[in-house]
Short mmCIF file of C-alpha atoms in Angstrom, two decimals:
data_model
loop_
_atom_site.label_atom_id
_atom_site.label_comp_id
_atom_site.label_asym_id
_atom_site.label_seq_id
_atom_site.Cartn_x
_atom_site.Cartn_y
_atom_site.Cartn_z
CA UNK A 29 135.43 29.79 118.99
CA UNK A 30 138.26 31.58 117.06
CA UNK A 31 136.40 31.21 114.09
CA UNK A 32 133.31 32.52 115.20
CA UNK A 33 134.96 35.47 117.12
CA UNK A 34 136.69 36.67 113.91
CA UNK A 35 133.33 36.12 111.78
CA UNK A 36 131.93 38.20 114.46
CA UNK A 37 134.65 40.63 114.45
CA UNK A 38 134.56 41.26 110.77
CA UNK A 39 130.72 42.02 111.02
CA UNK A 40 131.28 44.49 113.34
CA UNK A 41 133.78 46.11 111.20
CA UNK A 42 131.52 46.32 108.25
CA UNK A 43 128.57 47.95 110.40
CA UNK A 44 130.96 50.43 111.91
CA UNK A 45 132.51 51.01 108.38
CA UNK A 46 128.46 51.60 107.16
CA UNK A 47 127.41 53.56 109.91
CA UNK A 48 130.55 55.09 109.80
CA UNK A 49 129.39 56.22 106.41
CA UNK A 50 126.52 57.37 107.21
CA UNK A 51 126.96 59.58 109.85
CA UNK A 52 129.42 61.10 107.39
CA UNK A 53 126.76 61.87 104.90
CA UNK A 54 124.78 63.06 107.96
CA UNK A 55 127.77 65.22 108.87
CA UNK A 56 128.42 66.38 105.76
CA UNK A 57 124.64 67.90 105.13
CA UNK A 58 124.58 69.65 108.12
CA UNK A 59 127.66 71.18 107.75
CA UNK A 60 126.70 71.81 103.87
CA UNK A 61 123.37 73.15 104.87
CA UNK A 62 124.60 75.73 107.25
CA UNK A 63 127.63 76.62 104.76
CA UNK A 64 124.52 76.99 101.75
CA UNK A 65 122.30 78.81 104.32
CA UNK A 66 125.14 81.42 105.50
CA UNK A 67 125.84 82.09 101.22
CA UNK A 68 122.36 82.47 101.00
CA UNK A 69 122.27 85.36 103.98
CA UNK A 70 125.66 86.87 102.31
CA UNK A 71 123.67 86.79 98.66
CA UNK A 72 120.71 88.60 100.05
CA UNK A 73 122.83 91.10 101.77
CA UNK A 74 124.60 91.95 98.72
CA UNK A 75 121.43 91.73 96.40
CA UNK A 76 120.23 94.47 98.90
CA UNK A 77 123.10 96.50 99.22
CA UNK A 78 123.51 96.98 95.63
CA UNK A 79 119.57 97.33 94.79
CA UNK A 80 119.81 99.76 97.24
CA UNK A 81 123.38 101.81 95.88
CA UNK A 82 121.84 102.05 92.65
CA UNK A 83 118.00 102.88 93.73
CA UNK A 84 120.06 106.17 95.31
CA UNK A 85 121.75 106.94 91.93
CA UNK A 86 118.32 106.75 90.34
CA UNK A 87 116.93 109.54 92.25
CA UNK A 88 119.14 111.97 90.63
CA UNK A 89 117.14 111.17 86.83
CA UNK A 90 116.94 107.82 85.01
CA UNK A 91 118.70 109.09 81.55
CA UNK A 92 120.96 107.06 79.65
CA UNK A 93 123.68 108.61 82.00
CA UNK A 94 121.99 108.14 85.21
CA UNK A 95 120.96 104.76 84.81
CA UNK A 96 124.85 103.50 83.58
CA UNK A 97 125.64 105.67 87.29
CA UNK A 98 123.03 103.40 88.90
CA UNK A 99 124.56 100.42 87.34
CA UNK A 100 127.75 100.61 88.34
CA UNK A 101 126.82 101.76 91.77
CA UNK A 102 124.85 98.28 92.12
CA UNK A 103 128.42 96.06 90.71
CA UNK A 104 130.17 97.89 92.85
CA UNK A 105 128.24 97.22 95.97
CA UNK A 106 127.39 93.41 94.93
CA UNK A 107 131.09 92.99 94.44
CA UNK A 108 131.67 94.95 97.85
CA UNK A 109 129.98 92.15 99.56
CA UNK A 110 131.59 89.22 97.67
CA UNK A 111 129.91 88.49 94.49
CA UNK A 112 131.63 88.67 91.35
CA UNK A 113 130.49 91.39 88.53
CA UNK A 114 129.80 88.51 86.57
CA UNK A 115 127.09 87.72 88.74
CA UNK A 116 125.26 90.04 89.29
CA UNK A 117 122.56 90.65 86.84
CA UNK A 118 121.16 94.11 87.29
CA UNK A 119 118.03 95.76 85.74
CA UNK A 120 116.69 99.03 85.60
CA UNK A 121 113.87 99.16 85.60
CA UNK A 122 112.51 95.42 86.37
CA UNK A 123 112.31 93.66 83.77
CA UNK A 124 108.59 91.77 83.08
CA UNK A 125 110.11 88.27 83.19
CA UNK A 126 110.68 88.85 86.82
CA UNK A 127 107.71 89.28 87.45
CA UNK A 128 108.21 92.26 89.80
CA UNK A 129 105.10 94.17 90.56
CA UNK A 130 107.44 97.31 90.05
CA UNK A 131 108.24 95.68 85.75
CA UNK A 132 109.06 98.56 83.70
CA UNK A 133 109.09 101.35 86.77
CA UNK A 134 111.43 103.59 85.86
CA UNK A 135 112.48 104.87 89.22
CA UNK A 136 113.51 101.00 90.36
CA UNK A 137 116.24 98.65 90.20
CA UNK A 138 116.32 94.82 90.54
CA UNK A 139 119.66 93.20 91.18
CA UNK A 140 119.70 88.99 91.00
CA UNK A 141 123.06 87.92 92.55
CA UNK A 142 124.78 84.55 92.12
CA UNK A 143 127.10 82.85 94.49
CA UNK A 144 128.90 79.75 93.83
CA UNK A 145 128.83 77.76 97.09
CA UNK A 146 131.88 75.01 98.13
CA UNK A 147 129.69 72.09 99.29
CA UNK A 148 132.18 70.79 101.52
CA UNK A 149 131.53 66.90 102.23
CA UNK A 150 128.29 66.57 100.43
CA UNK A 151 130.34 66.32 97.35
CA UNK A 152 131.26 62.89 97.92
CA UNK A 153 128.09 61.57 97.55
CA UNK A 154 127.12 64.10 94.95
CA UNK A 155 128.32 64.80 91.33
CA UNK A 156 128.87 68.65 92.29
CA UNK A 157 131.54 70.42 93.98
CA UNK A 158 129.07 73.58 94.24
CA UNK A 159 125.71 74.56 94.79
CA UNK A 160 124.55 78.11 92.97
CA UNK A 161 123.45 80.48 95.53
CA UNK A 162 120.68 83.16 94.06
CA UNK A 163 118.94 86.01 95.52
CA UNK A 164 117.06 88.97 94.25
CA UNK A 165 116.45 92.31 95.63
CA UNK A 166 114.35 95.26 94.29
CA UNK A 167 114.65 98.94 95.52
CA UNK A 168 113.15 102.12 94.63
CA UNK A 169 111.17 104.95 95.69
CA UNK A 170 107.71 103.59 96.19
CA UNK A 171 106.65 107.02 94.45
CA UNK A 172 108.75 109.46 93.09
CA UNK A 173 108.24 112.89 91.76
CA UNK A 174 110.27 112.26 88.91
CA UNK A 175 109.25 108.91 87.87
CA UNK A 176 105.37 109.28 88.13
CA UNK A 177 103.57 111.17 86.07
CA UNK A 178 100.32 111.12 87.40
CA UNK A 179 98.84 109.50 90.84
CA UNK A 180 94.98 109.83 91.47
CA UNK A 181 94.05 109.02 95.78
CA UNK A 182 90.24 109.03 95.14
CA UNK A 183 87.70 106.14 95.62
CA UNK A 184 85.30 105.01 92.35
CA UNK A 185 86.31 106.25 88.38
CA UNK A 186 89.35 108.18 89.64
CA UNK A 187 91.03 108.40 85.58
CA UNK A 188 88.27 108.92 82.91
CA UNK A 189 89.45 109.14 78.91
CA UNK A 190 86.58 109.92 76.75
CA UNK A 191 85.67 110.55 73.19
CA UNK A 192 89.14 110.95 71.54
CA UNK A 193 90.64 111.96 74.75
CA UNK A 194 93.96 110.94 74.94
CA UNK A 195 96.60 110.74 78.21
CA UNK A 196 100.33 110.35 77.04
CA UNK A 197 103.10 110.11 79.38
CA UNK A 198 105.19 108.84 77.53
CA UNK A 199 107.88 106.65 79.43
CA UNK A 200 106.64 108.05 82.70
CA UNK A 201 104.15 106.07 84.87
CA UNK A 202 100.38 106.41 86.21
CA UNK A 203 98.90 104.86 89.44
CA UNK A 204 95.43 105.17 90.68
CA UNK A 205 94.86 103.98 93.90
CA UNK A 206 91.28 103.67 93.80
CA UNK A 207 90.02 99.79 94.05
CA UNK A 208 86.96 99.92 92.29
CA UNK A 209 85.83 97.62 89.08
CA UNK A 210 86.35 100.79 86.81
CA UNK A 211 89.11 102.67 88.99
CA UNK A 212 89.75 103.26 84.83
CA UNK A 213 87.26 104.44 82.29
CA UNK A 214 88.57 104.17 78.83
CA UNK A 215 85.52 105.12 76.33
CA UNK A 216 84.84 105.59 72.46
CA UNK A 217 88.54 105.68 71.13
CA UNK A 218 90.28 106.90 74.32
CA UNK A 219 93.75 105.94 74.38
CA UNK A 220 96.11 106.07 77.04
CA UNK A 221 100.47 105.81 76.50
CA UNK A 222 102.98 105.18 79.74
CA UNK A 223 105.52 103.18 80.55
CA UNK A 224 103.07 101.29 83.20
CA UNK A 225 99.75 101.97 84.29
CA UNK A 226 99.49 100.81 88.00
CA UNK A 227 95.79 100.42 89.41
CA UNK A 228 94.47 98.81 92.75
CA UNK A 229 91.28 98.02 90.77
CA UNK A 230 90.29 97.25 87.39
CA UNK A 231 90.34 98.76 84.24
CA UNK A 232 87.18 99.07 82.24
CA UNK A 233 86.71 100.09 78.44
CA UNK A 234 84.01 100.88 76.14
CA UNK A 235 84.15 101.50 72.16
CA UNK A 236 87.67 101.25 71.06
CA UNK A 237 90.25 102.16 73.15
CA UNK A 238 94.01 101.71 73.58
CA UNK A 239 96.41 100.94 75.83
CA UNK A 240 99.86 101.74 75.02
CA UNK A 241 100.97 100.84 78.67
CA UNK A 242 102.24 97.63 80.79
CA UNK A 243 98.67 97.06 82.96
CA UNK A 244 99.11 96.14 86.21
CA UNK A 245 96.31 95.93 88.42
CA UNK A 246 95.96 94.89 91.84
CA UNK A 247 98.66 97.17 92.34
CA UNK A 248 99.45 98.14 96.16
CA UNK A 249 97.88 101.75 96.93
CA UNK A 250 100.77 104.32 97.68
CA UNK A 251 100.57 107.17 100.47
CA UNK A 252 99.13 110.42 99.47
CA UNK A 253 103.22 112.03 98.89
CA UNK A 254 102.33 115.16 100.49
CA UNK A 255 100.36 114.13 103.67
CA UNK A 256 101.81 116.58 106.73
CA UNK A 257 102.80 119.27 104.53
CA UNK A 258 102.29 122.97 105.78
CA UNK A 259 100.60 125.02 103.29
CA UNK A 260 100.49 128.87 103.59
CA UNK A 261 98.19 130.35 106.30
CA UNK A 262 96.54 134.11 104.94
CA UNK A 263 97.38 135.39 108.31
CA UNK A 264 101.02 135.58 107.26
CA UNK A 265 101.12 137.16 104.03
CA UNK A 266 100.41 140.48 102.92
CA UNK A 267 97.38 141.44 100.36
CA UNK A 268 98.70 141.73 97.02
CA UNK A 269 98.72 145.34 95.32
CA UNK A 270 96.77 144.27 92.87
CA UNK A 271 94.03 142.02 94.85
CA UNK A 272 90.66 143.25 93.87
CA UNK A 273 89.50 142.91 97.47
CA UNK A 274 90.44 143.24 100.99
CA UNK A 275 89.86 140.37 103.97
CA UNK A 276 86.92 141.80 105.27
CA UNK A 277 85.62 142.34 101.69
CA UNK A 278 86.90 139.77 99.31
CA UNK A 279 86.21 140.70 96.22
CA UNK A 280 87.48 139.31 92.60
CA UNK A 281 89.82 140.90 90.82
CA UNK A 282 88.75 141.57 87.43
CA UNK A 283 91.06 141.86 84.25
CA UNK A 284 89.91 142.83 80.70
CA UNK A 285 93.31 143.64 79.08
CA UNK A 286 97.10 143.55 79.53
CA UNK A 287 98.15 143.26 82.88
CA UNK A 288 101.14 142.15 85.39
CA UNK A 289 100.05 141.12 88.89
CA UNK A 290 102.27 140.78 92.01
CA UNK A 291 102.44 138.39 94.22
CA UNK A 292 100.98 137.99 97.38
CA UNK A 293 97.30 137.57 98.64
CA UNK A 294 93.80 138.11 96.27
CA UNK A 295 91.09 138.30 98.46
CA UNK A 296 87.95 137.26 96.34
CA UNK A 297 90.13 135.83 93.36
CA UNK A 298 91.14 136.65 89.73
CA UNK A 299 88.69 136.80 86.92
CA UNK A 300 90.49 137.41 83.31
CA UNK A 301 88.00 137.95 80.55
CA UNK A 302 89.09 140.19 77.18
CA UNK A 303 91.96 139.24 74.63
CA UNK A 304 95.06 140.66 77.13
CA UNK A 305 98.22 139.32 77.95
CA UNK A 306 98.75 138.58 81.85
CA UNK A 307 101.50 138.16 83.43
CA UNK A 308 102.04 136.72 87.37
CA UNK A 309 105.88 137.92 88.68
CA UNK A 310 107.28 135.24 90.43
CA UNK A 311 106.26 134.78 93.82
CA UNK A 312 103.35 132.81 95.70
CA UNK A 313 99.77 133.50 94.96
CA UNK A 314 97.37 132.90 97.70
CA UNK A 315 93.88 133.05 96.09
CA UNK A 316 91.73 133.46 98.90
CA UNK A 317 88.39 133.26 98.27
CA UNK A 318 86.64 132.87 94.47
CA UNK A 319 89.47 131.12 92.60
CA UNK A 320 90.50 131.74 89.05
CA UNK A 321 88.35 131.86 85.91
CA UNK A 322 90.01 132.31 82.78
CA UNK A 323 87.72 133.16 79.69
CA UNK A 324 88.19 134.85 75.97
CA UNK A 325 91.61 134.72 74.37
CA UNK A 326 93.57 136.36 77.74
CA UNK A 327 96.54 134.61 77.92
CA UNK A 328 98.47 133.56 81.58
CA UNK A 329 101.87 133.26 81.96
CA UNK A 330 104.44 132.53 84.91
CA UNK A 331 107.40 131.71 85.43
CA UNK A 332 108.58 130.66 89.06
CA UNK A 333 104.93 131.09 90.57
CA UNK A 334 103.39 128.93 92.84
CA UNK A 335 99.23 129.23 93.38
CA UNK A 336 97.88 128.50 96.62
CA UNK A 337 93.86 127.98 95.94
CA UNK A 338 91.56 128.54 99.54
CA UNK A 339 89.14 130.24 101.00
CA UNK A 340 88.95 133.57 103.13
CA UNK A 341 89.18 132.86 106.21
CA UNK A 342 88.01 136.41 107.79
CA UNK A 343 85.03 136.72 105.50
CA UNK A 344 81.71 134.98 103.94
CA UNK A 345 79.63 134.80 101.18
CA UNK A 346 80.59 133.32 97.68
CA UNK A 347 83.34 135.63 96.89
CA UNK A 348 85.04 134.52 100.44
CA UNK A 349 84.58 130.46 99.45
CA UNK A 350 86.72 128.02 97.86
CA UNK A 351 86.46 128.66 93.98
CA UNK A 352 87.52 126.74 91.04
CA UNK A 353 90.60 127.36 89.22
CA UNK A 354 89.46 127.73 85.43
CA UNK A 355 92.13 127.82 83.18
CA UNK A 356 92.33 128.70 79.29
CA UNK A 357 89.02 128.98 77.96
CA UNK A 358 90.48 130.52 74.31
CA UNK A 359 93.78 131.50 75.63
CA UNK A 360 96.97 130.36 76.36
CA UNK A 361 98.12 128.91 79.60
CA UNK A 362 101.96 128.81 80.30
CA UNK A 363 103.14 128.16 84.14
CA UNK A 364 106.13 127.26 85.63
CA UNK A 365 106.73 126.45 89.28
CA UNK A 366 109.77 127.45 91.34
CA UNK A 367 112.84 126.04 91.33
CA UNK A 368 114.25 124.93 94.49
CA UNK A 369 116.65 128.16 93.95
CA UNK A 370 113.45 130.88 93.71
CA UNK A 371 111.37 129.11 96.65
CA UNK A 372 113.07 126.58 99.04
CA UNK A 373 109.51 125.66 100.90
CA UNK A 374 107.39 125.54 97.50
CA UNK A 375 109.55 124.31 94.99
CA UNK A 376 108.42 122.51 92.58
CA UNK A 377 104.42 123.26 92.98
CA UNK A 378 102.78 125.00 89.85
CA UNK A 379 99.20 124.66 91.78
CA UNK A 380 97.86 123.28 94.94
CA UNK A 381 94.59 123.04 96.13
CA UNK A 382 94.17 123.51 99.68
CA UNK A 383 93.82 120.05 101.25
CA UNK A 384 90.91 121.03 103.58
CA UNK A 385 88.25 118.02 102.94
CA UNK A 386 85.85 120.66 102.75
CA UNK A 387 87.95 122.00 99.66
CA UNK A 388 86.54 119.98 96.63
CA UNK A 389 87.18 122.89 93.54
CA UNK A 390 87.63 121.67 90.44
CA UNK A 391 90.73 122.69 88.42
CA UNK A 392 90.31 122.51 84.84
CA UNK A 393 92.69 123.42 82.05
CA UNK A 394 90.28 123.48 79.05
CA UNK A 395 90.96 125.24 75.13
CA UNK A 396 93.55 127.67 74.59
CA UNK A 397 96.11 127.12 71.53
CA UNK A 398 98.74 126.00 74.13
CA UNK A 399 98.68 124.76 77.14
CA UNK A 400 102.04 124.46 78.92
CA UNK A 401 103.13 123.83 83.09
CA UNK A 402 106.14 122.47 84.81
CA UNK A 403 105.62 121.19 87.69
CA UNK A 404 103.10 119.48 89.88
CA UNK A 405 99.30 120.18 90.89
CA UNK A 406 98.41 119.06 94.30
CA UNK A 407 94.30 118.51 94.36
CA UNK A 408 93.85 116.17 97.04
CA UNK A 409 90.07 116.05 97.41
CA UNK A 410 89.48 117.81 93.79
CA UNK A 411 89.24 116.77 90.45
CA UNK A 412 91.67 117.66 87.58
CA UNK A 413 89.87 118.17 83.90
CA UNK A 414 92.01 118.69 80.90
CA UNK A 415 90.05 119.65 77.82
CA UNK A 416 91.25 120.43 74.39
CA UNK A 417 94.62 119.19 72.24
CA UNK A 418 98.19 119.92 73.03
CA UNK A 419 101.37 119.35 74.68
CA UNK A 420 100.83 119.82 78.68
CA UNK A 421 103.73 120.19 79.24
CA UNK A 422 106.22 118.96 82.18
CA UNK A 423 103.28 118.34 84.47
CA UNK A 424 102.51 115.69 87.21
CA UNK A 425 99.03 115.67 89.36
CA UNK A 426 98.14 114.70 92.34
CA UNK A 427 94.67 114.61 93.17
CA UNK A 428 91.85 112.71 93.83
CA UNK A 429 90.59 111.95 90.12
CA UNK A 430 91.71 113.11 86.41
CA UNK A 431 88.91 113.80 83.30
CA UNK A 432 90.92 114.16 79.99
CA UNK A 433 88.68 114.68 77.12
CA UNK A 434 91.34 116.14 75.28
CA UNK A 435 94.82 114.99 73.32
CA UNK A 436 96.88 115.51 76.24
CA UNK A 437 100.50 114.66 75.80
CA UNK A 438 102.87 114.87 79.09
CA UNK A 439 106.59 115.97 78.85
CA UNK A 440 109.29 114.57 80.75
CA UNK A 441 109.10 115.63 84.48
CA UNK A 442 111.98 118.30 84.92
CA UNK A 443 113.69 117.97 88.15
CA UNK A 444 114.38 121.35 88.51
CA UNK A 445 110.32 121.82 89.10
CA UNK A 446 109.60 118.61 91.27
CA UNK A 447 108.72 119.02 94.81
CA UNK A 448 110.85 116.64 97.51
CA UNK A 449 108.41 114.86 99.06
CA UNK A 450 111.03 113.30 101.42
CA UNK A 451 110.44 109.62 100.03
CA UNK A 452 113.19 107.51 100.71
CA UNK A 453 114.93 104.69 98.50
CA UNK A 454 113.14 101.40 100.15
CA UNK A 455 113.91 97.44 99.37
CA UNK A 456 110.16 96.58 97.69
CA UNK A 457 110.71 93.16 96.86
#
């Protein structure tokens, strides 16, 4: 009996001992588990804190200076929330082996964080002490005035490059929202050069184009920027001196030499023919009625002017409707819109088409030796043509669709002459 008890005995000490064991190694993942989980929370907290530190420091430019500003805001905000500089991998913008829909976006930062983890009692039955904790953020502004060059809203070919037509944006971006199978028309030896070219659809190409661009498509569609925006109303501006008509009576004004307008309201529009030099004082333009045309080898310059394209709304008849705004023909075109400091509603807007869906003028910027803007054009239900060669100058659209036929090469956005469109710095990915 003695015997047996202590064989007994001694088999119950070496199932304890096992299960003993195991409900250690059942312990000890549990506890590791939540430890790992909780380091995974605290790396995603400080992947998004500093994404989101250095997506503010963007908005200010993305130079050389900016972006080492951005940087440091990001490591200082990882390290804020416990991860070590060393890492914290930051990139600005995404680079394209992280496969971040937003690669190559200037205007957005990804930050991968790493956080060595203590694995507590796992490690006894493991050959690690700790477990690499990574997480990944991406912030931005979904669409910024300084970071995209162009953005085209409409449905079907929204961005057509023909013959040797040529759209160059150089490190700045394009998106076109439109999801059809040739949102993009690229024909004969078209060419098109940006950082990234962003479309919903597809892009379609005939001849023998070029793409000097990172191509994403199936790219989400972004918010019209400037949705809910008050425009001018006629009823609260005065009629310029120099309008050619009166509200009752629109009636274009009609230039054939040198001549300085004031601002204010043209009832009936402008209409520059002749070989004169005109120039538009800084101010806002309301055009009500008729629009713009531009022929000969007039010239039109501006500096601080912002061009509100409607209709009359106290009158009827052709000179009272919405007109196009034709720009060049054989002269030169040079326009600047305000700075924040000469309009604080307007800044920022060279040209804006009123949004009324009833509004679909054209504006076209076609010939002329030089063709120069800073700032943005608003069409949102018009198309934007841009014939002829030349620098554009700082220019970003807006609009429903974009014809270049031309060699059209985009400056750098100047932030002095970019509208706030209130976007805010958002986690993306």
């Amino acid at each position: 009996m003695l015997a047996g008890a202590k064989s007994e005995s001694g088999q119950v000490l070496v199932i304890t001992a096992v299960v003993l064991v195991g409900m250690i190694a059942v312990l000890g993942l549990v506890i590791s588990s939540g430890v790992i989980q909780a380091s995974r929370r605290q790396a995603q907290r400080a992947a998004d804190a500093a994404a989101q530190a250095g997506a503010f420091q963007l908005l200010a430019g993305t130079n050389s200076t900016q972006r080492a500003n951005a940087r440091a805001a990001a490591l200082r905000y990882a390290s804020l929330n416990g991860v070590s500089t060393n890492n914290a991998l930051v990139e600005i913008p995404p680079a394209a082996s992280s496969s971040s829909v937003y690669a190559g976006s200037n205007y957005f930062i990804r930050v991968e964080v790493t956080l060595p983890t203590q694995i507590g009692l796992m490690s006894m039955f493991m050959n690690l002490a700790t477990a690499n904790v990574r997480a990944s953020s991406t912030a931005g502004v979904p669409l910024d005035p300084y970071g995209v060059n162009i953005l085209l809203m409409g449905p079907g070919h929204a961005l057509s490059v023909s013959g040797t037509g040529d759209v160059d944006v150089g490190s700045g971006t394009i998106r076109v929202n439109s999801s059809h199978h040739h949102a993009v028309e690229l024909n004969g030896s078209a060419s098109i050069t940006a950082s990234t070219l962003y479309v919903n659809g597809n892009v379609s190409t005939m001849g023998h184009p070029t793409i000097n661009a990172n191509v994403v498509t199936g790219a989400p569609a972004v918010a019209d920027p400037f949705a809910g925006r008050s425009w001018p109303d006629p009823s609260a501006y005065s009629t310029s001196s120099d309008s050619g008509g009166t509200a009752a009576v629109p009636k274009a004004k009609k230039i054939t030499g040198n001549a300085t307008l004031h601002p204010g309201i043209y009832y009936g529009g402008i209409e520059i023919t002749g070989s004169g030099t005109i120039t538009l004082l800084p101010g806002r333009y309301i055009i009500a009625g008729g629009g713009i045309s531009q022929a000969g080898s007039a010239s039109l310059n501006g500096t601080d002017v912002f061009i509100y394209n409607t209709r009359d709304p106290y009158a009827s008849g052709t000179a009272a409707n919405y007109g196009d705004l034709d720009l060049g023909g054989g002269g030169d075109v040079n326009l600047k819109a305000p700075t924040r400091t000469a309009d604080s509603t307007y800044f920022g807007f060279a040209i804006v088409n009123d949004p009324n869906p009833f509004n679909t003028s054209d504006i076209e910027m076609k010939g002329g030796a030089s063709q120069t803007a800073a700032g943005f054009i608003y069409a949102k239900n018009s198309e934007v043509e841009l014939t002829g060669n030349g620098n554009i100058g700082n220019l970003g659209i807006v609009a429903k669709s974009l014809s270049v036929s031309g060699n059209k090469t985009f400056g750098a956005l100047d932030p002095n002459r970019a509208p706030d469109a209130n976007w805010k710095v958002t986690l993306v990915e």
